[in-house]
mmCIF file of C-alpha atoms in Angstrom:
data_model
loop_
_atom_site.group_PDB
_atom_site.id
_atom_site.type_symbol
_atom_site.label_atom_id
_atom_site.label_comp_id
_atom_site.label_asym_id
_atom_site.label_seq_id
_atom_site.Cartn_x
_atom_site.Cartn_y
_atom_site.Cartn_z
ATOM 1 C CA UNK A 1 160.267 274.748 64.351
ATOM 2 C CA UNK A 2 156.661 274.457 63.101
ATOM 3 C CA UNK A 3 154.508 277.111 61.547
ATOM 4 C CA UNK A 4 150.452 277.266 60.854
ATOM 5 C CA UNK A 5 149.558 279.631 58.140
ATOM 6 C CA UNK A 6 146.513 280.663 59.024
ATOM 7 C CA UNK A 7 145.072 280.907 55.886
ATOM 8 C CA UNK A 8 145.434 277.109 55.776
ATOM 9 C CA UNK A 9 142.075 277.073 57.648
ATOM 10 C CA UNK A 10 143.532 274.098 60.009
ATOM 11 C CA UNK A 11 144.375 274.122 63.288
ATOM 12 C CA UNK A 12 142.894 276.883 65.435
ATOM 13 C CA UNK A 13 139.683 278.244 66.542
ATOM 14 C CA UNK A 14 138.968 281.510 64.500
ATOM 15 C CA UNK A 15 136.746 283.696 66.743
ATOM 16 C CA UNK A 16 134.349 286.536 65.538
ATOM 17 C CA UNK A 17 133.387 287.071 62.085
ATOM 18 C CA UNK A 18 137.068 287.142 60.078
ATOM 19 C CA UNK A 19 138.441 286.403 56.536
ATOM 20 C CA UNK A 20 141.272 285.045 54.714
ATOM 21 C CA UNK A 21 142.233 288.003 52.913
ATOM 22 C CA UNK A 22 145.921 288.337 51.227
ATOM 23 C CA UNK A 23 147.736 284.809 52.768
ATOM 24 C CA UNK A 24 145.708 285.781 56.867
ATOM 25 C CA UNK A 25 143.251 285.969 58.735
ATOM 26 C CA UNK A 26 141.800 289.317 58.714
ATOM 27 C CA UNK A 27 140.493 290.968 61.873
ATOM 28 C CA UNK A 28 138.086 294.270 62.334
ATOM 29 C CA UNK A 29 135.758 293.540 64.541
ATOM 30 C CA UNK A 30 135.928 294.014 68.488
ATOM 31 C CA UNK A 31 136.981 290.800 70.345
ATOM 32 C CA UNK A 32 137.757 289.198 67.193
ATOM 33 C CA UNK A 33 141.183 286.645 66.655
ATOM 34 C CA UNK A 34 141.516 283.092 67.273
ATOM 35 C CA UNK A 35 142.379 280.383 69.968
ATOM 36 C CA UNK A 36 145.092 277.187 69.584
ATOM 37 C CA UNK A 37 146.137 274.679 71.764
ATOM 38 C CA UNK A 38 149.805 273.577 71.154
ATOM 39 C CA UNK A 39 152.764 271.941 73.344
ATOM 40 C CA UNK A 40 156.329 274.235 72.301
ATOM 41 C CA UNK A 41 158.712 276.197 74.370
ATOM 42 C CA UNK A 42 157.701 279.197 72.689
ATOM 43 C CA UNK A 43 155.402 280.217 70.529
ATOM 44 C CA UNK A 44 155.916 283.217 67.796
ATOM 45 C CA UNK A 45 152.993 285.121 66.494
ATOM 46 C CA UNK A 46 153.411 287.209 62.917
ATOM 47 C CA UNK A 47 151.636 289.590 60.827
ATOM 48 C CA UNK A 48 151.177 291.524 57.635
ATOM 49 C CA UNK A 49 151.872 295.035 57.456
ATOM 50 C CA UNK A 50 149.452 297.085 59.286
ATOM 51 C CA UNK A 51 149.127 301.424 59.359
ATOM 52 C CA UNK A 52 146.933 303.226 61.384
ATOM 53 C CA UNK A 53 147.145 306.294 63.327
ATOM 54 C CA UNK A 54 147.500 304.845 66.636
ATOM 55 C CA UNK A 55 148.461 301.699 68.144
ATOM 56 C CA UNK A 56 146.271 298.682 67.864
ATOM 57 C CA UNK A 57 145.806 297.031 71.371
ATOM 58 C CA UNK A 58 145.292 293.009 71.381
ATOM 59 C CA UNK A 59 144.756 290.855 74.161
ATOM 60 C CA UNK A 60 146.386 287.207 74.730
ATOM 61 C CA UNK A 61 144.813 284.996 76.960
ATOM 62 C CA UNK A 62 147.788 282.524 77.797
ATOM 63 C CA UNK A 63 146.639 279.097 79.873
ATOM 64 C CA UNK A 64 143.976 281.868 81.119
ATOM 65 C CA UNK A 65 146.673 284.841 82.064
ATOM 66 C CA UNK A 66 145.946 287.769 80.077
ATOM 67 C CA UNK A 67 148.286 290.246 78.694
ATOM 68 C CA UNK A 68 147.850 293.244 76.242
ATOM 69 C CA UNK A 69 150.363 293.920 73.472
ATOM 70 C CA UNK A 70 150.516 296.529 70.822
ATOM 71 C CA UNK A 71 150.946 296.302 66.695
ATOM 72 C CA UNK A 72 151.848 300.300 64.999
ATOM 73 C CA UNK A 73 153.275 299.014 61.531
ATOM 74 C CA UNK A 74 152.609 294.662 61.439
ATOM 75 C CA UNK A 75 156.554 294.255 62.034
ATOM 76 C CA UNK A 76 156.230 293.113 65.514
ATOM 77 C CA UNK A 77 155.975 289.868 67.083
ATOM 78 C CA UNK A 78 154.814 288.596 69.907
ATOM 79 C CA UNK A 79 156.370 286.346 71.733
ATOM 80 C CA UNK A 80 155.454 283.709 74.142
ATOM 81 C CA UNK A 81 158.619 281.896 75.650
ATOM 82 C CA UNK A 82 159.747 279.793 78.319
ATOM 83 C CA UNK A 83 156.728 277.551 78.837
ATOM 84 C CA UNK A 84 156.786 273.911 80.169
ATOM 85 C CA UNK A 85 156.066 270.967 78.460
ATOM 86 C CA UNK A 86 152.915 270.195 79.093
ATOM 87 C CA UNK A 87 149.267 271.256 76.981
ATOM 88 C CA UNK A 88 149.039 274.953 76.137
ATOM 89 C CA UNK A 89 146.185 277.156 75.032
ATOM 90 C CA UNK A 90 146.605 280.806 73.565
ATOM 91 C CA UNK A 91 143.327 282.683 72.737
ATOM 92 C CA UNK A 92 144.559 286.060 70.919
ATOM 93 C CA UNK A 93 141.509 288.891 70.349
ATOM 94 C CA UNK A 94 141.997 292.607 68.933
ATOM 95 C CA UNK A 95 140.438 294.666 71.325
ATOM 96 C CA UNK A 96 140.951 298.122 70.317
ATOM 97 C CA UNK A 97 139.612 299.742 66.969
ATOM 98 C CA UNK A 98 141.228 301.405 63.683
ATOM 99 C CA UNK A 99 139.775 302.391 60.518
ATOM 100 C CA UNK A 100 141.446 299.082 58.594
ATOM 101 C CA UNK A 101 141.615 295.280 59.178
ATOM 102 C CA UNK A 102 144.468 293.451 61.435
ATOM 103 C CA UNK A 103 145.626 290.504 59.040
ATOM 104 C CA UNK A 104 147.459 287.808 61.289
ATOM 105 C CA UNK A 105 150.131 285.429 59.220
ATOM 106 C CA UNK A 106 151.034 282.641 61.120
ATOM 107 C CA UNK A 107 151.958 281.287 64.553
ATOM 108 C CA UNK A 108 155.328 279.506 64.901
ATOM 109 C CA UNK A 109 155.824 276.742 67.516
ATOM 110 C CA UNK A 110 159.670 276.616 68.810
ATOM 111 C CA UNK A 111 161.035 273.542 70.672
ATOM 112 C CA UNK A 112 161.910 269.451 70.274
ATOM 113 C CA UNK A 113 158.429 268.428 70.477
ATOM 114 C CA UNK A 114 156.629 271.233 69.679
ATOM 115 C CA UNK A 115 153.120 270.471 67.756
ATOM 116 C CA UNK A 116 149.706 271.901 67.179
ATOM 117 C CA UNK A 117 146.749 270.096 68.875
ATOM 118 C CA UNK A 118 142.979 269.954 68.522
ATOM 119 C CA UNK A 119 142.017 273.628 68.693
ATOM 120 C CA UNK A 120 139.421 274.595 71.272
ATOM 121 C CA UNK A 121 135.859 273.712 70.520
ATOM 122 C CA UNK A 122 133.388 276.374 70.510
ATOM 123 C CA UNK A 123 131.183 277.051 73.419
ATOM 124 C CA UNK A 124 127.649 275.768 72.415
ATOM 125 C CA UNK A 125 125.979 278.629 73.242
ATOM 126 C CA UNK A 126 126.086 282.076 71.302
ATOM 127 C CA UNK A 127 125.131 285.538 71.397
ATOM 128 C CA UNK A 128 125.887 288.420 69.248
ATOM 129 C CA UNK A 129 125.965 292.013 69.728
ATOM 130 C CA UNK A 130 125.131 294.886 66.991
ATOM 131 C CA UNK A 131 126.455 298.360 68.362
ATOM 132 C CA UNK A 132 128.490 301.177 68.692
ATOM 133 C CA UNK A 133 131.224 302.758 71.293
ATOM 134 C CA UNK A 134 129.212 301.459 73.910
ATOM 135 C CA UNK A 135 130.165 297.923 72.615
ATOM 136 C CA UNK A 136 133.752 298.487 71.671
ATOM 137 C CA UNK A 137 134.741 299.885 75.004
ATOM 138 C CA UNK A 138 135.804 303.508 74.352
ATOM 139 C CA UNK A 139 137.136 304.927 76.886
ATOM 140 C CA UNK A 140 136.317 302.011 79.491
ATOM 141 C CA UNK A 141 139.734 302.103 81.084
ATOM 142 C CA UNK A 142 139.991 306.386 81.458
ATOM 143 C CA UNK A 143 138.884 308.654 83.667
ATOM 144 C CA UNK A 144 135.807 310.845 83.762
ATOM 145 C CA UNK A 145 138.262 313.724 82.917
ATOM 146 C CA UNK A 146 139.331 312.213 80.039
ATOM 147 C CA UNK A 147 137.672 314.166 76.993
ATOM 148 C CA UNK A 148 139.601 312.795 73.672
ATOM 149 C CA UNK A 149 140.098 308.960 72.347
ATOM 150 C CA UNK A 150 143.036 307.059 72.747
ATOM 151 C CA UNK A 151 143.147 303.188 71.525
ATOM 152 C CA UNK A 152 144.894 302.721 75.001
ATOM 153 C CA UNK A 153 142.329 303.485 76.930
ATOM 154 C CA UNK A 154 139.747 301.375 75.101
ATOM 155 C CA UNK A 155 139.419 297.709 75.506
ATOM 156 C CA UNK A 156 136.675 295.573 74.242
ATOM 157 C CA UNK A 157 136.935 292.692 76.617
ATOM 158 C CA UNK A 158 135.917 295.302 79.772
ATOM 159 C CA UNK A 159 132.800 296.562 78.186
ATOM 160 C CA UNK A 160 129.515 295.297 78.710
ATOM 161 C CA UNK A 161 129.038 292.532 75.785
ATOM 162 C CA UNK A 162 132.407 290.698 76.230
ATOM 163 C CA UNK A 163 131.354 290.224 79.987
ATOM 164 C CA UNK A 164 127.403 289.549 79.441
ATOM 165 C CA UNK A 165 128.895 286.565 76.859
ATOM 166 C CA UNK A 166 131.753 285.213 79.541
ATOM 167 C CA UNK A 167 128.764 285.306 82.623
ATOM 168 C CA UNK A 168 126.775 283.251 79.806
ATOM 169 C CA UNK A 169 129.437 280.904 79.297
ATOM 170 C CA UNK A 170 128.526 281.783 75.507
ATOM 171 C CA UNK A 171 130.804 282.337 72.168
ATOM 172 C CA UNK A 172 130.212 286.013 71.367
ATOM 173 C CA UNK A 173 130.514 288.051 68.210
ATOM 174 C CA UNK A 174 130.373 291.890 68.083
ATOM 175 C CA UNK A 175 130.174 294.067 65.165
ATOM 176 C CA UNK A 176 130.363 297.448 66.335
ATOM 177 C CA UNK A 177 131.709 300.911 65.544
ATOM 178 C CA UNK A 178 131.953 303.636 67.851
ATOM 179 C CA UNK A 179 129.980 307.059 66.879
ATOM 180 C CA UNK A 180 127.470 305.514 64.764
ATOM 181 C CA UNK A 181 124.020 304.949 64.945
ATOM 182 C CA UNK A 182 121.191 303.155 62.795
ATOM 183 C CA UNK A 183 120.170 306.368 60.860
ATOM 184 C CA UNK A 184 123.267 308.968 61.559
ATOM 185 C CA UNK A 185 126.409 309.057 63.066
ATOM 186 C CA UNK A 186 126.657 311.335 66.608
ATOM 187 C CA UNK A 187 127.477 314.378 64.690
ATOM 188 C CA UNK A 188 124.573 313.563 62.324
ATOM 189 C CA UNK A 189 126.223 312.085 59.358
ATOM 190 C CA UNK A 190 125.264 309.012 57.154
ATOM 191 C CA UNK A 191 128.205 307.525 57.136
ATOM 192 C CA UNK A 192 128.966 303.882 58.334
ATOM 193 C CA UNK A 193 124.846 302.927 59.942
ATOM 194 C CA UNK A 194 124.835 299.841 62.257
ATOM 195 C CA UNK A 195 122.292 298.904 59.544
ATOM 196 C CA UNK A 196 124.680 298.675 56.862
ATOM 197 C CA UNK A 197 127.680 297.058 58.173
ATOM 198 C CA UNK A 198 125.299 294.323 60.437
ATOM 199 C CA UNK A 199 125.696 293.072 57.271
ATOM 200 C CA UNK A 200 129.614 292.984 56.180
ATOM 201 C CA UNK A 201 132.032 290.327 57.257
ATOM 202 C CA UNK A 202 134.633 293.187 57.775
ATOM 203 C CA UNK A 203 134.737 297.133 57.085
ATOM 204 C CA UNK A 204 135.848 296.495 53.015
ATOM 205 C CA UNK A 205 132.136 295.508 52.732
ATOM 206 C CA UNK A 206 132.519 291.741 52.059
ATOM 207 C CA UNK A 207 129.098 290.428 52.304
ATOM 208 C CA UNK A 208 128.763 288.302 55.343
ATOM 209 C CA UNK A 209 126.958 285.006 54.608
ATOM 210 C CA UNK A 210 124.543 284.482 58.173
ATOM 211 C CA UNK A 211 124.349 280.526 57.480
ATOM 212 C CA UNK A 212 128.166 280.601 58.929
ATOM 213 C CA UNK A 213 127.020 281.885 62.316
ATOM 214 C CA UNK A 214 123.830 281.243 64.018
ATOM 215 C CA UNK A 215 123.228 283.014 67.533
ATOM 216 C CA UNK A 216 121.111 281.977 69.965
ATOM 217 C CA UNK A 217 120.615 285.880 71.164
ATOM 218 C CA UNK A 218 121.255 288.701 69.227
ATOM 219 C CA UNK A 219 121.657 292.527 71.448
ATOM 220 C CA UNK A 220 121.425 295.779 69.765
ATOM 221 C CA UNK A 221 122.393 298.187 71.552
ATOM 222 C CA UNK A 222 121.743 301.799 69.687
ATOM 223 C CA UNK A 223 120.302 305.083 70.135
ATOM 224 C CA UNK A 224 122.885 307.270 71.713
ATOM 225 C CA UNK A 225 123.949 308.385 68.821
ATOM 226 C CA UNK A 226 121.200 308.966 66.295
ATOM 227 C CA UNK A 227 119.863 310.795 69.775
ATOM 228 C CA UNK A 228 123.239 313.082 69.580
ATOM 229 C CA UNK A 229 122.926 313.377 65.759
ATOM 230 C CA UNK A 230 119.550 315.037 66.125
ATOM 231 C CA UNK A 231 117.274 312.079 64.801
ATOM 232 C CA UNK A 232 113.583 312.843 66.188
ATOM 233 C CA UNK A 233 111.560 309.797 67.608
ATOM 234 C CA UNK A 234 109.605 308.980 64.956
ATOM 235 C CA UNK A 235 112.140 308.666 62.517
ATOM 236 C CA UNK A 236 114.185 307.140 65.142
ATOM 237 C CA UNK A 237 110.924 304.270 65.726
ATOM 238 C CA UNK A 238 110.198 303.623 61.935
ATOM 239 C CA UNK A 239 114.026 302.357 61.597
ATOM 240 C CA UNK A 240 114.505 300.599 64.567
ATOM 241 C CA UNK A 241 111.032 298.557 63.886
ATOM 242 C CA UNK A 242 112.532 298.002 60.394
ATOM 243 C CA UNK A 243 116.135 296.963 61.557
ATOM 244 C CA UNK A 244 114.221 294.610 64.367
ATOM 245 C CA UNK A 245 112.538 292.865 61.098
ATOM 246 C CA UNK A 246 115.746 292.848 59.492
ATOM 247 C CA UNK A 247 117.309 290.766 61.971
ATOM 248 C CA UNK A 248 114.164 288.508 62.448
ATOM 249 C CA UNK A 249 114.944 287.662 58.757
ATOM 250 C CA UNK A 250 118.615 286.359 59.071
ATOM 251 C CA UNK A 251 117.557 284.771 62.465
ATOM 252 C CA UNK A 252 114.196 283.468 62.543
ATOM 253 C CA UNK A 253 114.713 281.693 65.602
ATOM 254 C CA UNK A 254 116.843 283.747 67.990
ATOM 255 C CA UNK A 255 115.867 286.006 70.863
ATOM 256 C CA UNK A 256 116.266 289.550 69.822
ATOM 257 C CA UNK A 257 116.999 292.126 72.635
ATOM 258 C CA UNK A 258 117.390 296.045 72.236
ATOM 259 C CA UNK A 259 119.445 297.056 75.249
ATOM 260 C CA UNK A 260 119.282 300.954 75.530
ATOM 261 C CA UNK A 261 119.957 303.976 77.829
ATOM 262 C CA UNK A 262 123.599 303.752 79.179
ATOM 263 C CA UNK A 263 124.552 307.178 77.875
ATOM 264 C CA UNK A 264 121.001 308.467 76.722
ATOM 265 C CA UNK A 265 117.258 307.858 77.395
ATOM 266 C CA UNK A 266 115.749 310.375 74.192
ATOM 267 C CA UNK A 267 114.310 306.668 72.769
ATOM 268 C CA UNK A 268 112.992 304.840 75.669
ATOM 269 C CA UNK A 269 109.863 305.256 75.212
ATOM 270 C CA UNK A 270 109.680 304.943 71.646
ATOM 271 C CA UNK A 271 111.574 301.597 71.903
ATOM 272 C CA UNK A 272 109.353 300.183 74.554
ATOM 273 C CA UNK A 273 106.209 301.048 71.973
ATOM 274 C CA UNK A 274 108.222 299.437 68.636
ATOM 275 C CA UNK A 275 108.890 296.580 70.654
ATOM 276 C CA UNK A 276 104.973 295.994 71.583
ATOM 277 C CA UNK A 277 103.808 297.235 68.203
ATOM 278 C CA UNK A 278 105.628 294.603 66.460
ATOM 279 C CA UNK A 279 103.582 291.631 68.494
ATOM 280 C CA UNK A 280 106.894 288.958 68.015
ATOM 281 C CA UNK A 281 106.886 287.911 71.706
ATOM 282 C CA UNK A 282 110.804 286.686 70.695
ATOM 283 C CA UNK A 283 111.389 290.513 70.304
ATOM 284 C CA UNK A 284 112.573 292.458 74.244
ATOM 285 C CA UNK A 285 113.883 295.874 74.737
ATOM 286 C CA UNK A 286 115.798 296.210 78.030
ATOM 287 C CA UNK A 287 116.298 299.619 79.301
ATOM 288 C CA UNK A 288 119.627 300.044 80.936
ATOM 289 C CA UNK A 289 119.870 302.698 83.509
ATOM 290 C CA UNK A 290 121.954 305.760 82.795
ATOM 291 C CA UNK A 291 125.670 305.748 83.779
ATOM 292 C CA UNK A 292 126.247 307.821 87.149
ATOM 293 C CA UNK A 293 129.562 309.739 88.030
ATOM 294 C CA UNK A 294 128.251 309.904 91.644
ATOM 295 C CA UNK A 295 128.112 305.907 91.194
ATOM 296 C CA UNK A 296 131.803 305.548 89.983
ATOM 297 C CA UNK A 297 129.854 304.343 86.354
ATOM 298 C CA UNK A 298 132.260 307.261 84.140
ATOM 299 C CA UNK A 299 135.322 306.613 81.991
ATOM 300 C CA UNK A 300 136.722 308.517 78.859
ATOM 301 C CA UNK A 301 134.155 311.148 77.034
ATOM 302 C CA UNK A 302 131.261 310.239 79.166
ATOM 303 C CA UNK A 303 131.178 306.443 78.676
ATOM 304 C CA UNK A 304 131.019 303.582 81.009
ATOM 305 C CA UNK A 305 133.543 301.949 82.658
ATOM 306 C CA UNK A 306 134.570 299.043 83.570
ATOM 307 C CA UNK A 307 132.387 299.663 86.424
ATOM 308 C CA UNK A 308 129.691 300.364 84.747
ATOM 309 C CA UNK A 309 130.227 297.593 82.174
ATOM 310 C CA UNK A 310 129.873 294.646 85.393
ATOM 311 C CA UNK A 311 126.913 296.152 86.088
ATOM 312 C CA UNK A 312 124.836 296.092 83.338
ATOM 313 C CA UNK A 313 126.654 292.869 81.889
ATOM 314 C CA UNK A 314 124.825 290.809 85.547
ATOM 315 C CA UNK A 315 121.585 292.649 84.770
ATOM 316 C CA UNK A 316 121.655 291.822 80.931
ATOM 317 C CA UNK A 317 122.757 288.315 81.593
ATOM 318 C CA UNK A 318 120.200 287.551 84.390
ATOM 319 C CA UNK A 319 117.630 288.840 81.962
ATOM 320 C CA UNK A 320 118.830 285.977 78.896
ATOM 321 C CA UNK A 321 119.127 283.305 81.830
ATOM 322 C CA UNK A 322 115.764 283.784 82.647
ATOM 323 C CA UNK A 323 114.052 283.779 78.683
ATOM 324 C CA UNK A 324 116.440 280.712 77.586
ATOM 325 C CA UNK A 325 117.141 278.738 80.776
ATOM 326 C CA UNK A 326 120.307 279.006 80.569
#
């Protein structure tokens, strides 16, 4: 038997912005976790204690094979078992969202010759993505019917910015929280802005330090709802140009798109006029078309699905390919 603690810090890949918090790694963000590469029989993955009000849905991506897999109080494990002898790689990311942090323990390797290896490398290129439920996948796996939230039906590697960042061949990062907008939240509350927590390493507020990560293309997409929570264009244009200068700050060098108008179009023209009005020819906004029953585009509460996503994830990603080359 062999066991890496993660908050060693040796060992494994950590993927999207994270802590070691309390002995683990600490997840909150969408698509966040880690990848090893190990040779064992089975493999054992632990946690802390976790509470939330619904199930927490997490993805493992085993030699490639994906499988989801549920955590309600931190107890559970999973467990990957009768695998061969040869090279193994398991990529594990949370892809469902709750009000507090996932903390991951440790990983146990089972079997005569079991070891850790070289974890994965990181893919050169990056691209992060500032946003809300759009982002997070609500509701990407229900039906148009569907009018409530269920962490079930949600799954962050089926929206949009997981898939632009795969089609990219890119390592992605994506701070988002569904409802919220960079003024108000969709019911028109300040509450938790996409212009605050840009800024934390996880929901606790943590500063995040922006030396750690540099991306080569950073997407906001926003709007929807400070559109919902009845913020007028004006307002809506003086924040946006001031979150847009923002990021140039932290990333002086990175291509900075504002992807828009999935679920809403109030700020398309107001966008398009920020954009030109701040004369940074590194600055784009891309205007998504709006999501389309008749087109099959409609999953839970009036979000895309993963139809929807594929579509505007080959747009979005054609439109990078062509400013970087990639």
């Amino acid at each position: 038997m062999l066991t890496l603690l993660f908050a060693d810090g040796h060992d494994y890949l950590p993927i999207g912005r994270s802590l070691i918090q309390d002995g683990a790694l600490a997840l909150y963000w969408p698509n966040s976790g880690f990848s090893v590469r190990f040779r064992a029989h089975s493999a054992i993955v632990s946690f802390k204690p976790f509470t939330s009000g619904a199930p927490l849905y997490l993805k493992a991506f085993l030699d490639g094979k994906a499988a989801k897999y549920s955590v309600t109080t931190g107890a559970e494990k999973l467990l990957f078992e009768a695998l061969d002898d040869g090279e193994h790689t398991l990529t594990l990311l949370r892809v469902a969202e709750s009000i507090t942090s996932l903390y991951i323990e440790s990983i146990t390797l089972l079997g005569e010759n079991a070891a850790f290896l070289d974890p994965p490398e990181e893919r050169q290129r990056r691209i992060e993505f500032f946003g809300d439920s759009i982002t997070c996948g609500y509701g990407v796996l229900a039906e148009p019917s569907v009018t409530g939230y269920t962490t079930f039906e949600q799954d962050s590697t089926m929206a949009y910015a997981y898939m632009t960042a795969e089609k990219l061949q890119a390592s992605g990062r994506y701070e988002a929280i569904s409802g919220q907008g960079i003024l108000c939240n969709c019911n028109g509350e300040k509450a938790l802005e996409i212009t605050k927590f840009y800024r934390w390493a996880l929901r606790d507020e943590t500063p995040w330090d922006f030396s750690l990560w540099i991306p080569d293309v950073v997407v906001v997409n926003a709007g929807t709802n400070d559109s919902w929570g009845g913020v007028d264009c004006e307002t809506f244009g003086a924040k946006a140009a001031e979150f847009l200068c923002e990021l140039r700050e932290v990333y002086p060098d990175a291509l900075l798109i504002w992807a828009y108008g999935m679920m809403d179009t109030k700020f398309t023209g107001t966008l398009t006029e920020v954009v030109a009005g701040l004369g940074d020819a590194r600055i784009r906004f891309i205007p998504l078309a709006p999501i389309d029953l008749k087109n099959g585009d409609v999953g839970g509460g009036g979000h895309p699905n993963v139809n929807a996503s594929i579509r505007v994830s080959d747009l979005l990603a054609e439109k990078i390919k062509n400013e970087l080359g990639w």
